[in-house]
mmCIF file of C-alpha atoms in Angstrom:
data_model
loop_
_atom_site.group_PDB
_atom_site.id
_atom_site.type_symbol
_atom_site.label_atom_id
_atom_site.label_comp_id
_atom_site.label_asym_id
_atom_site.label_seq_id
_atom_site.Cartn_x
_atom_site.Cartn_y
_atom_site.Cartn_z
ATOM 1 C CA MET W 4 44.531 -58.272 47.329
ATOM 2 C CA LYS W 5 47.305 -60.567 46.170
ATOM 3 C CA LEU W 6 50.027 -60.512 43.494
ATOM 4 C CA THR W 7 49.244 -63.475 41.177
ATOM 5 C CA ALA W 8 51.528 -66.700 40.560
ATOM 6 C CA ASN W 9 52.404 -65.150 37.080
ATOM 7 C CA GLU W 10 53.560 -61.721 38.787
ATOM 8 C CA GLU W 11 55.707 -63.370 41.347
ATOM 9 C CA PHE W 12 57.175 -65.970 39.219
ATOM 10 C CA GLY W 13 58.001 -63.592 36.244
ATOM 11 C CA ILE W 14 59.713 -61.142 38.705
ATOM 12 C CA ARG W 15 61.583 -64.372 40.171
ATOM 13 C CA CYS W 16 62.582 -65.092 36.349
ATOM 14 C CA LEU W 17 64.112 -61.835 35.928
ATOM 15 C CA VAL W 18 66.087 -61.790 39.184
ATOM 16 C CA ARG W 19 67.545 -65.440 38.258
ATOM 17 C CA LEU W 20 68.424 -63.920 34.626
ATOM 18 C CA GLY W 21 69.756 -60.901 36.081
ATOM 19 C CA TYR W 22 72.194 -63.251 38.298
ATOM 20 C CA ALA W 23 72.963 -65.438 35.304
ATOM 21 C CA GLY W 24 73.624 -62.107 33.100
ATOM 22 C CA TYR W 25 76.715 -61.062 35.231
ATOM 23 C CA SER W 26 78.479 -64.403 34.080
ATOM 24 C CA ARG W 27 76.836 -63.521 30.588
ATOM 25 C CA GLN W 28 75.079 -66.806 30.201
ATOM 26 C CA GLY W 29 71.781 -67.529 29.082
ATOM 27 C CA LEU W 30 69.344 -69.995 31.014
ATOM 28 C CA THR W 31 67.315 -72.533 29.106
ATOM 29 C CA ILE W 32 63.859 -73.283 29.854
ATOM 30 C CA PRO W 33 64.622 -76.519 31.861
ATOM 31 C CA GLU W 34 67.194 -74.504 33.772
ATOM 32 C CA ILE W 35 64.855 -71.928 34.878
ATOM 33 C CA SER W 36 62.131 -74.224 35.653
ATOM 34 C CA THR W 37 63.936 -76.523 37.456
ATOM 35 C CA ALA W 38 65.790 -73.813 39.410
ATOM 36 C CA GLU W 39 62.545 -72.193 40.399
ATOM 37 C CA GLY W 40 60.454 -75.495 41.214
ATOM 38 C CA VAL W 41 57.755 -75.027 38.118
ATOM 39 C CA SER W 42 56.719 -77.035 35.300
ATOM 40 C CA PRO W 43 58.737 -75.975 31.734
ATOM 41 C CA ALA W 44 55.353 -75.241 30.387
ATOM 42 C CA TYR W 45 54.711 -72.562 32.625
ATOM 43 C CA ALA W 46 58.294 -71.246 32.135
ATOM 44 C CA ALA W 47 57.714 -70.941 29.052
ATOM 45 C CA LYS W 48 54.359 -69.269 29.226
ATOM 46 C CA ILE W 49 56.002 -66.515 31.536
ATOM 47 C CA LEU W 50 58.983 -66.201 29.650
ATOM 48 C CA ARG W 51 57.076 -65.637 26.520
ATOM 49 C CA VAL W 52 55.114 -62.761 28.225
ATOM 50 C CA LEU W 53 58.313 -61.096 29.438
ATOM 51 C CA ARG W 54 59.594 -61.380 25.735
ATOM 52 C CA LYS W 55 56.795 -59.819 24.286
ATOM 53 C CA GLY W 56 57.078 -57.249 26.978
ATOM 54 C CA GLY W 57 60.596 -56.435 25.944
ATOM 55 C CA PHE W 58 62.150 -57.515 29.145
ATOM 56 C CA VAL W 59 64.148 -60.723 28.217
ATOM 57 C CA LYS W 60 65.172 -62.102 24.416
ATOM 58 C CA ALA W 61 65.939 -65.682 23.287
ATOM 59 C CA ALA W 62 68.557 -67.224 21.587
ATOM 60 C CA ARG W 63 68.800 -70.574 19.884
ATOM 61 C CA GLY W 64 71.478 -72.950 19.560
ATOM 62 C CA LYS W 65 74.256 -74.363 21.671
ATOM 63 C CA ASP W 66 74.838 -70.784 23.356
ATOM 64 C CA GLY W 67 71.069 -69.911 23.514
ATOM 65 C CA GLY W 68 68.775 -69.401 26.263
ATOM 66 C CA TYR W 69 67.068 -66.460 27.718
ATOM 67 C CA THR W 70 69.033 -63.456 28.797
ATOM 68 C CA LEU W 71 67.719 -59.755 29.662
ATOM 69 C CA ALA W 72 66.949 -57.604 26.891
ATOM 70 C CA ARG W 73 68.281 -54.467 28.543
ATOM 71 C CA PRO W 74 70.335 -53.637 31.597
ATOM 72 C CA ALA W 75 68.882 -54.300 35.155
ATOM 73 C CA GLU W 76 68.805 -51.038 36.097
ATOM 74 C CA GLU W 77 66.509 -50.356 33.029
ATOM 75 C CA ILE W 78 63.966 -52.917 34.068
ATOM 76 C CA VAL W 79 61.461 -50.982 36.377
ATOM 77 C CA ILE W 80 59.400 -53.486 38.389
ATOM 78 C CA GLY W 81 56.106 -51.539 37.863
ATOM 79 C CA ASN W 82 56.139 -52.348 33.950
ATOM 80 C CA VAL W 83 56.877 -55.580 34.472
ATOM 81 C CA ILE W 84 53.912 -56.052 36.853
ATOM 82 C CA ASP W 85 51.942 -54.270 34.075
ATOM 83 C CA ALA W 86 52.859 -56.979 31.554
ATOM 84 C CA LEU W 87 52.371 -60.011 33.325
ATOM 85 C CA GLY W 88 49.300 -59.028 34.988
ATOM 86 C CA GLY W 89 48.203 -55.692 35.367
ATOM 87 C CA ARG W 90 47.456 -53.162 38.189
ATOM 88 C CA LEU W 91 45.598 -53.821 41.486
ATOM 89 C CA PHE W 92 43.264 -51.232 40.269
ATOM 90 C CA GLU W 93 42.391 -50.168 37.020
ATOM 91 C CA SER W 94 40.142 -46.976 36.397
ATOM 92 C CA ASP W 95 37.634 -48.895 34.430
ATOM 93 C CA PHE W 96 36.902 -51.418 37.060
ATOM 94 C CA CYS W 97 33.904 -49.958 37.887
ATOM 95 C CA ASP W 98 32.700 -50.090 34.330
ATOM 96 C CA SER W 99 32.528 -53.905 34.688
ATOM 97 C CA HIS W 100 29.897 -54.298 37.456
ATOM 98 C CA SER W 101 28.945 -57.341 38.432
ATOM 99 C CA GLY W 102 25.690 -57.024 40.531
ATOM 100 C CA GLN W 103 22.406 -57.245 39.676
ATOM 101 C CA ALA W 104 21.579 -53.868 39.047
ATOM 102 C CA ALA W 105 22.006 -52.188 35.540
ATOM 103 C CA ILE W 106 24.744 -49.956 37.427
ATOM 104 C CA CYS W 107 26.727 -50.164 40.870
ATOM 105 C CA THR W 108 24.758 -48.430 43.361
ATOM 106 C CA ARG W 109 27.866 -46.673 44.216
ATOM 107 C CA SER W 110 28.703 -45.599 40.566
ATOM 108 C CA VAL W 111 28.145 -41.736 41.548
ATOM 109 C CA ASP W 112 29.359 -41.550 44.881
ATOM 110 C CA CYS W 113 31.984 -44.194 45.958
ATOM 111 C CA SER W 114 34.413 -43.871 48.931
ATOM 112 C CA VAL W 115 35.418 -47.589 48.124
ATOM 113 C CA ARG W 116 36.821 -46.409 44.902
ATOM 114 C CA SER W 117 38.478 -43.638 46.431
ATOM 115 C CA LEU W 118 40.502 -46.004 48.761
ATOM 116 C CA TRP W 119 41.442 -48.485 45.808
ATOM 117 C CA ARG W 120 42.623 -45.387 43.759
ATOM 118 C CA ALA W 121 44.932 -44.237 46.705
ATOM 119 C CA VAL W 122 46.322 -47.697 47.375
ATOM 120 C CA GLN W 123 46.922 -48.013 43.703
ATOM 121 C CA ILE W 124 48.891 -44.575 43.753
ATOM 122 C CA ALA W 125 50.807 -45.851 46.481
ATOM 123 C CA VAL W 126 51.728 -49.124 44.994
ATOM 124 C CA ASP W 127 52.602 -47.396 41.580
ATOM 125 C CA GLN W 128 54.877 -45.037 43.657
ATOM 126 C CA VAL W 129 56.855 -47.948 45.015
ATOM 127 C CA LEU W 130 57.111 -50.171 41.905
ATOM 128 C CA SER W 131 57.894 -47.194 39.455
ATOM 129 C CA LYS W 132 61.161 -46.290 41.303
ATOM 130 C CA ALA W 133 62.141 -50.060 42.152
ATOM 131 C CA THR W 134 64.474 -51.655 39.092
ATOM 132 C CA LEU W 135 65.615 -55.356 38.574
ATOM 133 C CA ARG W 136 68.873 -54.090 39.828
ATOM 134 C CA ASP W 137 67.440 -53.420 43.115
ATOM 135 C CA LEU W 138 65.922 -56.650 43.337
ATOM 136 C CA LEU W 139 69.571 -58.287 42.875
ATOM 137 C CA GLN W 140 70.493 -57.076 46.108
ATOM 138 C CA ASN W 141 70.631 -59.402 48.982
ATOM 139 C CA GLU W 142 67.318 -59.246 51.472
ATOM 140 C CA GLU W 143 69.337 -56.758 54.120
ATOM 141 C CA GLU W 144 70.111 -54.187 51.319
ATOM 142 C CA MET W 145 66.689 -54.536 49.930
ATOM 143 C CA ASN W 146 65.459 -53.682 53.462
ATOM 144 C CA SER W 147 67.230 -50.743 53.466
ATOM 145 C CA TRP W 148 66.258 -49.461 49.999
ATOM 146 C CA VAL W 149 62.752 -49.968 51.310
ATOM 147 C CA ARG W 150 63.410 -47.932 54.327
ATOM 148 C CA THR W 151 64.312 -44.925 51.780
ATOM 149 C CA ILE W 152 60.666 -45.040 50.588
ATOM 150 C CA PRO W 153 58.260 -41.907 52.370
ATOM 151 C CA GLY W 154 56.258 -43.676 55.006
ATOM 152 C CA ALA W 155 57.803 -47.036 55.064
ATOM 153 C CA ASN W 156 60.366 -46.402 58.084
ATOM 154 C CA GLY W 157 57.800 -47.673 60.488
ATOM 155 C CA LEU W 158 57.362 -51.049 58.249
ATOM 156 C CA ARG W 159 58.444 -54.096 60.192
ATOM 157 C CA LEU W 160 60.661 -55.656 57.692
ATOM 158 C CA ILE W 161 61.800 -59.498 57.755
ATOM 159 C CA GLN W 162 65.384 -59.564 58.904
#
C-alpha cells in the first residue's frame, strides 16, 4: 500500500500554505509549483481538489492566490487524505471482485478482509488525530507527537 502522489503533494501544498499563512500571504499556482517542483497544471489540479474539499480558498487579483480556508488546527489530515484520494481500504472493496468467478471465493469467510479493516482502523486513528497545525512543526517535534500515539513507542523514527 502506498499513498498516491496526489495525497503526498496535497499535504505538502497545505503545509506550504500553512507556513505562508503566518505572513498572511496567498501563494499563486506558479509559486507553489516552483517551490514543490511540479508542473503548474498538476499544482492547479491538486489545489482545485483542496478548494472543493473546503481546505483552501482562492482569491483573484494583485494580492490574490491560495490561502487556507480555515485555521490549521481545524484541518484534519484524515479528511484531506479522503478528499485527495480516499482510504486505503473501503468497505465496498470486495464488491468489485476482479477474478474470473462471479464472486470472490473468499466473500463469505475472508481473513484478508479482516486484516485490511484492522489496518484501515489503525490509519484512521492516527490521521483523525493529526491536523495541519501538527505538520507545521519541525521533524523532531513531529516525531515527539508520533510517539504519543498508542503503540508507536517502538517505532524507529528518522532523526
